[in-house]
Amino acid sequence: MEKTVKNENIMKKGMPLWYIPAWASRSISVAVSVVILMQATFYSTEVLGLNAGLVGMIILVSKLFDGFTDLIVGFIIDRTNTKLGKARPYELFIIPLWICIFLFFSTPDFGITGKVIYVFVLYTLINSICATFLYGSETVYLGRAVVEEDKRGKILAVSGLLVMLFSAIAS
């Protein structure tokens, strides 16, 4: 109880200078991962030698699976009550996200069938699990971390500009 009051008092006095870049760092990381994943089709067809239609099917099936995981993740986040809060524990999904991206672009030579399974599993883990938990928890986390709406708006505006800048640099 005392921590909440202390945090609210800090936010009422003024937002620390480091707060917005710190908040944006997670979004920047996710945006850069999206830019890197835009190369997934090229990598799968040109480097791994998979058929373009097969790669399209992998992405389609993964996106269909993502529709179900969105509902499940929302259900899980709604029922989360930990010492760290309702959404903060899911910020840790940034770590497996980057591990899976690294593994995705480090595909071993398994043969065509093995590569298809490997690409599907990792692409699905990246988009349907890790990214879904990150996107699903973001709004809840910001709403609980910053009480005043004008400060939330300022954080989102500056964060959006930083994300756009870093995404452009990464691409």
Tab-separated table of C-alpha atoms in Angstrom:
chain	number	residue	atom	x	y	z
A	1	MET	CA	0.000	0.000	0.000
A	2	GLU	CA	2.805	2.402	0.876
A	3	LYS	CA	4.593	1.717	-2.437
A	4	THR	CA	1.504	2.649	-4.437
A	5	VAL	CA	1.083	5.915	-2.553
A	6	LYS	CA	4.798	6.687	-2.946
A	7	ASN	CA	4.673	6.016	-6.722
A	8	GLU	CA	1.549	8.139	-7.145
A	9	ASN	CA	3.193	11.015	-5.287
A	10	ILE	CA	6.236	10.853	-7.564
A	11	MET	CA	4.034	10.949	-10.628
A	12	LYS	CA	1.970	13.867	-9.277
A	13	LYS	CA	5.083	15.955	-8.604
A	14	GLY	CA	6.407	15.450	-12.093
A	15	MET	CA	7.635	12.747	-14.358
A	16	PRO	CA	11.336	11.957	-14.052
A	17	LEU	CA	13.319	12.665	-17.221
A	18	TRP	CA	14.379	9.031	-17.596
A	19	TYR	CA	10.836	7.650	-17.365
A	20	ILE	CA	9.712	8.098	-20.983
A	21	PRO	CA	12.838	6.615	-22.637
A	22	ALA	CA	12.746	3.764	-20.131
A	23	TRP	CA	9.092	3.118	-20.953
A	24	ALA	CA	9.794	3.370	-24.704
A	25	SER	CA	12.697	0.903	-24.555
A	26	ARG	CA	10.339	-2.082	-24.485
A	27	SER	CA	8.295	-0.766	-27.414
A	28	ILE	CA	11.462	0.041	-29.340
A	29	SER	CA	12.684	-3.498	-28.792
A	30	VAL	CA	9.391	-4.971	-30.006
A	31	ALA	CA	9.326	-2.635	-33.035
A	32	VAL	CA	12.875	-3.598	-34.010
A	33	SER	CA	11.925	-7.267	-33.673
A	34	VAL	CA	9.008	-6.686	-36.060
A	35	VAL	CA	11.334	-5.026	-38.579
A	36	ILE	CA	13.715	-7.986	-38.342
A	37	LEU	CA	10.858	-10.486	-38.697
A	38	MET	CA	9.844	-8.783	-41.932
A	39	GLN	CA	12.786	-10.706	-43.361
A	40	ALA	CA	11.295	-14.069	-42.315
A	41	THR	CA	9.818	-14.823	-45.738
A	42	PHE	CA	13.015	-13.886	-47.566
A	43	TYR	CA	15.098	-15.900	-45.116
A	44	SER	CA	12.815	-18.935	-45.350
A	45	THR	CA	12.709	-18.963	-49.154
A	46	GLU	CA	16.153	-17.762	-50.174
A	47	VAL	CA	18.370	-19.009	-47.339
A	48	LEU	CA	16.520	-22.110	-46.166
A	49	GLY	CA	15.269	-23.001	-49.640
A	50	LEU	CA	11.619	-23.492	-48.693
A	51	ASN	CA	8.857	-23.099	-51.280
A	52	ALA	CA	7.219	-19.626	-51.158
A	53	GLY	CA	3.717	-21.162	-51.060
A	54	LEU	CA	4.748	-23.352	-48.146
A	55	VAL	CA	6.151	-20.363	-46.276
A	56	GLY	CA	2.904	-18.492	-46.898
A	57	MET	CA	0.961	-21.463	-45.516
A	58	ILE	CA	3.195	-21.545	-42.409
A	59	ILE	CA	2.494	-17.862	-41.778
A	60	LEU	CA	-1.254	-18.294	-42.426
A	61	VAL	CA	-1.600	-21.208	-40.007
A	62	SER	CA	0.483	-19.333	-37.437
A	63	LYS	CA	-1.791	-16.274	-37.731
A	64	LEU	CA	-4.896	-18.453	-37.316
A	65	PHE	CA	-3.348	-19.926	-34.167
A	66	ASP	CA	-2.596	-16.365	-33.038
A	67	GLY	CA	-6.309	-15.555	-33.067
A	68	PHE	CA	-6.895	-18.188	-30.385
A	69	THR	CA	-3.872	-17.251	-28.299
A	70	ASP	CA	-5.049	-13.618	-28.170
A	71	LEU	CA	-8.177	-14.715	-26.313
A	72	ILE	CA	-6.240	-17.016	-23.987
A	73	VAL	CA	-3.626	-14.353	-23.166
A	74	GLY	CA	-6.346	-11.817	-22.371
A	75	PHE	CA	-7.965	-14.348	-20.069
A	76	ILE	CA	-4.636	-15.059	-18.332
A	77	ILE	CA	-3.742	-11.369	-17.874
A	78	ASP	CA	-7.214	-10.591	-16.477
A	79	ARG	CA	-6.765	-13.247	-13.803
A	80	THR	CA	-3.167	-12.429	-12.877
A	81	ASN	CA	-2.525	-11.133	-9.366
A	82	THR	CA	1.121	-11.159	-8.307
A	83	LYS	CA	3.438	-9.116	-6.114
A	84	LEU	CA	4.769	-7.536	-9.305
A	85	GLY	CA	1.280	-6.528	-10.375
A	86	LYS	CA	-1.198	-7.587	-13.008
A	87	ALA	CA	0.842	-6.965	-16.172
A	88	ARG	CA	4.473	-6.436	-15.180
A	89	PRO	CA	5.382	-10.164	-15.087
A	90	TYR	CA	4.555	-10.432	-18.788
A	91	GLU	CA	7.124	-7.785	-19.682
A	92	LEU	CA	9.654	-10.587	-19.239
A	93	PHE	CA	8.393	-12.117	-22.498
A	94	ILE	CA	10.784	-9.721	-24.247
A	95	ILE	CA	13.591	-12.154	-23.338
A	96	PRO	CA	12.112	-15.284	-24.963
A	97	LEU	CA	11.019	-13.112	-27.905
A	98	TRP	CA	14.616	-12.216	-28.727
A	99	ILE	CA	15.877	-15.732	-27.996
A	100	CYS	CA	13.291	-17.144	-30.423
A	101	ILE	CA	14.212	-14.560	-33.074
A	102	PHE	CA	17.862	-15.522	-32.739
A	103	LEU	CA	16.965	-19.209	-32.994
A	104	PHE	CA	14.663	-18.548	-35.969
A	105	PHE	CA	17.498	-17.016	-37.972
A	106	SER	CA	19.863	-19.805	-36.851
A	107	THR	CA	17.906	-22.690	-38.349
A	108	PRO	CA	19.906	-25.932	-38.336
A	109	ASP	CA	19.996	-28.123	-41.442
A	110	PHE	CA	17.142	-30.510	-40.634
A	111	GLY	CA	16.012	-31.260	-44.165
A	112	ILE	CA	12.871	-29.725	-45.685
A	113	THR	CA	10.350	-31.255	-43.256
A	114	GLY	CA	12.462	-30.404	-40.224
A	115	LYS	CA	12.953	-26.829	-41.426
A	116	VAL	CA	9.214	-26.381	-42.019
A	117	ILE	CA	8.397	-27.608	-38.504
A	118	TYR	CA	11.223	-25.537	-36.979
A	119	VAL	CA	10.165	-22.343	-38.803
A	120	PHE	CA	6.496	-22.867	-37.918
A	121	VAL	CA	7.174	-23.517	-34.221
A	122	LEU	CA	9.514	-20.552	-33.795
A	123	TYR	CA	7.422	-18.141	-35.877
A	124	THR	CA	4.379	-19.137	-33.844
A	125	LEU	CA	6.231	-18.770	-30.529
A	126	ILE	CA	7.451	-15.323	-31.551
A	127	ASN	CA	4.131	-13.943	-32.794
A	128	SER	CA	1.454	-15.945	-31.030
A	129	ILE	CA	2.999	-16.291	-27.591
A	130	CYS	CA	5.769	-13.787	-26.844
A	131	ALA	CA	4.470	-10.801	-28.833
A	132	THR	CA	0.877	-11.477	-27.772
A	133	PHE	CA	1.787	-11.394	-24.078
A	134	LEU	CA	3.785	-8.191	-24.629
A	135	TYR	CA	1.007	-6.428	-26.554
A	136	GLY	CA	-1.707	-7.723	-24.241
A	137	SER	CA	-0.039	-6.506	-21.078
A	138	GLU	CA	1.092	-3.089	-22.367
A	139	THR	CA	-2.155	-1.175	-21.846
A	140	VAL	CA	-2.815	-2.704	-18.440
A	141	TYR	CA	0.745	-2.003	-17.321
A	142	LEU	CA	0.704	1.654	-18.420
A	143	GLY	CA	-2.748	2.227	-16.925
A	144	ARG	CA	-1.568	0.968	-13.546
A	145	ALA	CA	1.930	2.485	-13.666
A	146	VAL	CA	0.842	6.053	-14.487
A	147	VAL	CA	-2.243	7.348	-12.735
A	148	GLU	CA	-2.709	10.711	-14.476
A	149	GLU	CA	-4.093	10.597	-18.016
A	150	ASP	CA	-2.179	13.626	-19.296
A	151	LYS	CA	1.100	11.981	-18.306
A	152	ARG	CA	-0.005	8.737	-19.971
A	153	GLY	CA	-0.694	10.680	-23.157
A	154	LYS	CA	2.710	12.343	-23.012
A	155	ILE	CA	4.426	8.986	-22.465
A	156	LEU	CA	2.585	7.404	-25.400
A	157	ALA	CA	3.272	10.355	-27.728
A	158	VAL	CA	7.000	10.603	-27.033
A	159	SER	CA	7.317	6.814	-26.912
A	160	GLY	CA	5.630	6.581	-30.316
A	161	LEU	CA	8.112	9.052	-31.803
A	162	LEU	CA	11.060	7.131	-30.348
A	163	VAL	CA	9.688	3.827	-31.639
A	164	MET	CA	9.221	5.296	-35.118
A	165	LEU	CA	12.761	6.704	-35.100
A	166	PHE	CA	14.395	3.452	-33.986
A	167	SER	CA	12.249	1.379	-36.378
A	168	ALA	CA	13.374	3.550	-39.272
A	169	ILE	CA	17.009	3.166	-38.217
A	170	ALA	CA	16.620	-0.616	-37.852
A	171	SER	CA	14.979	-0.989	-41.246
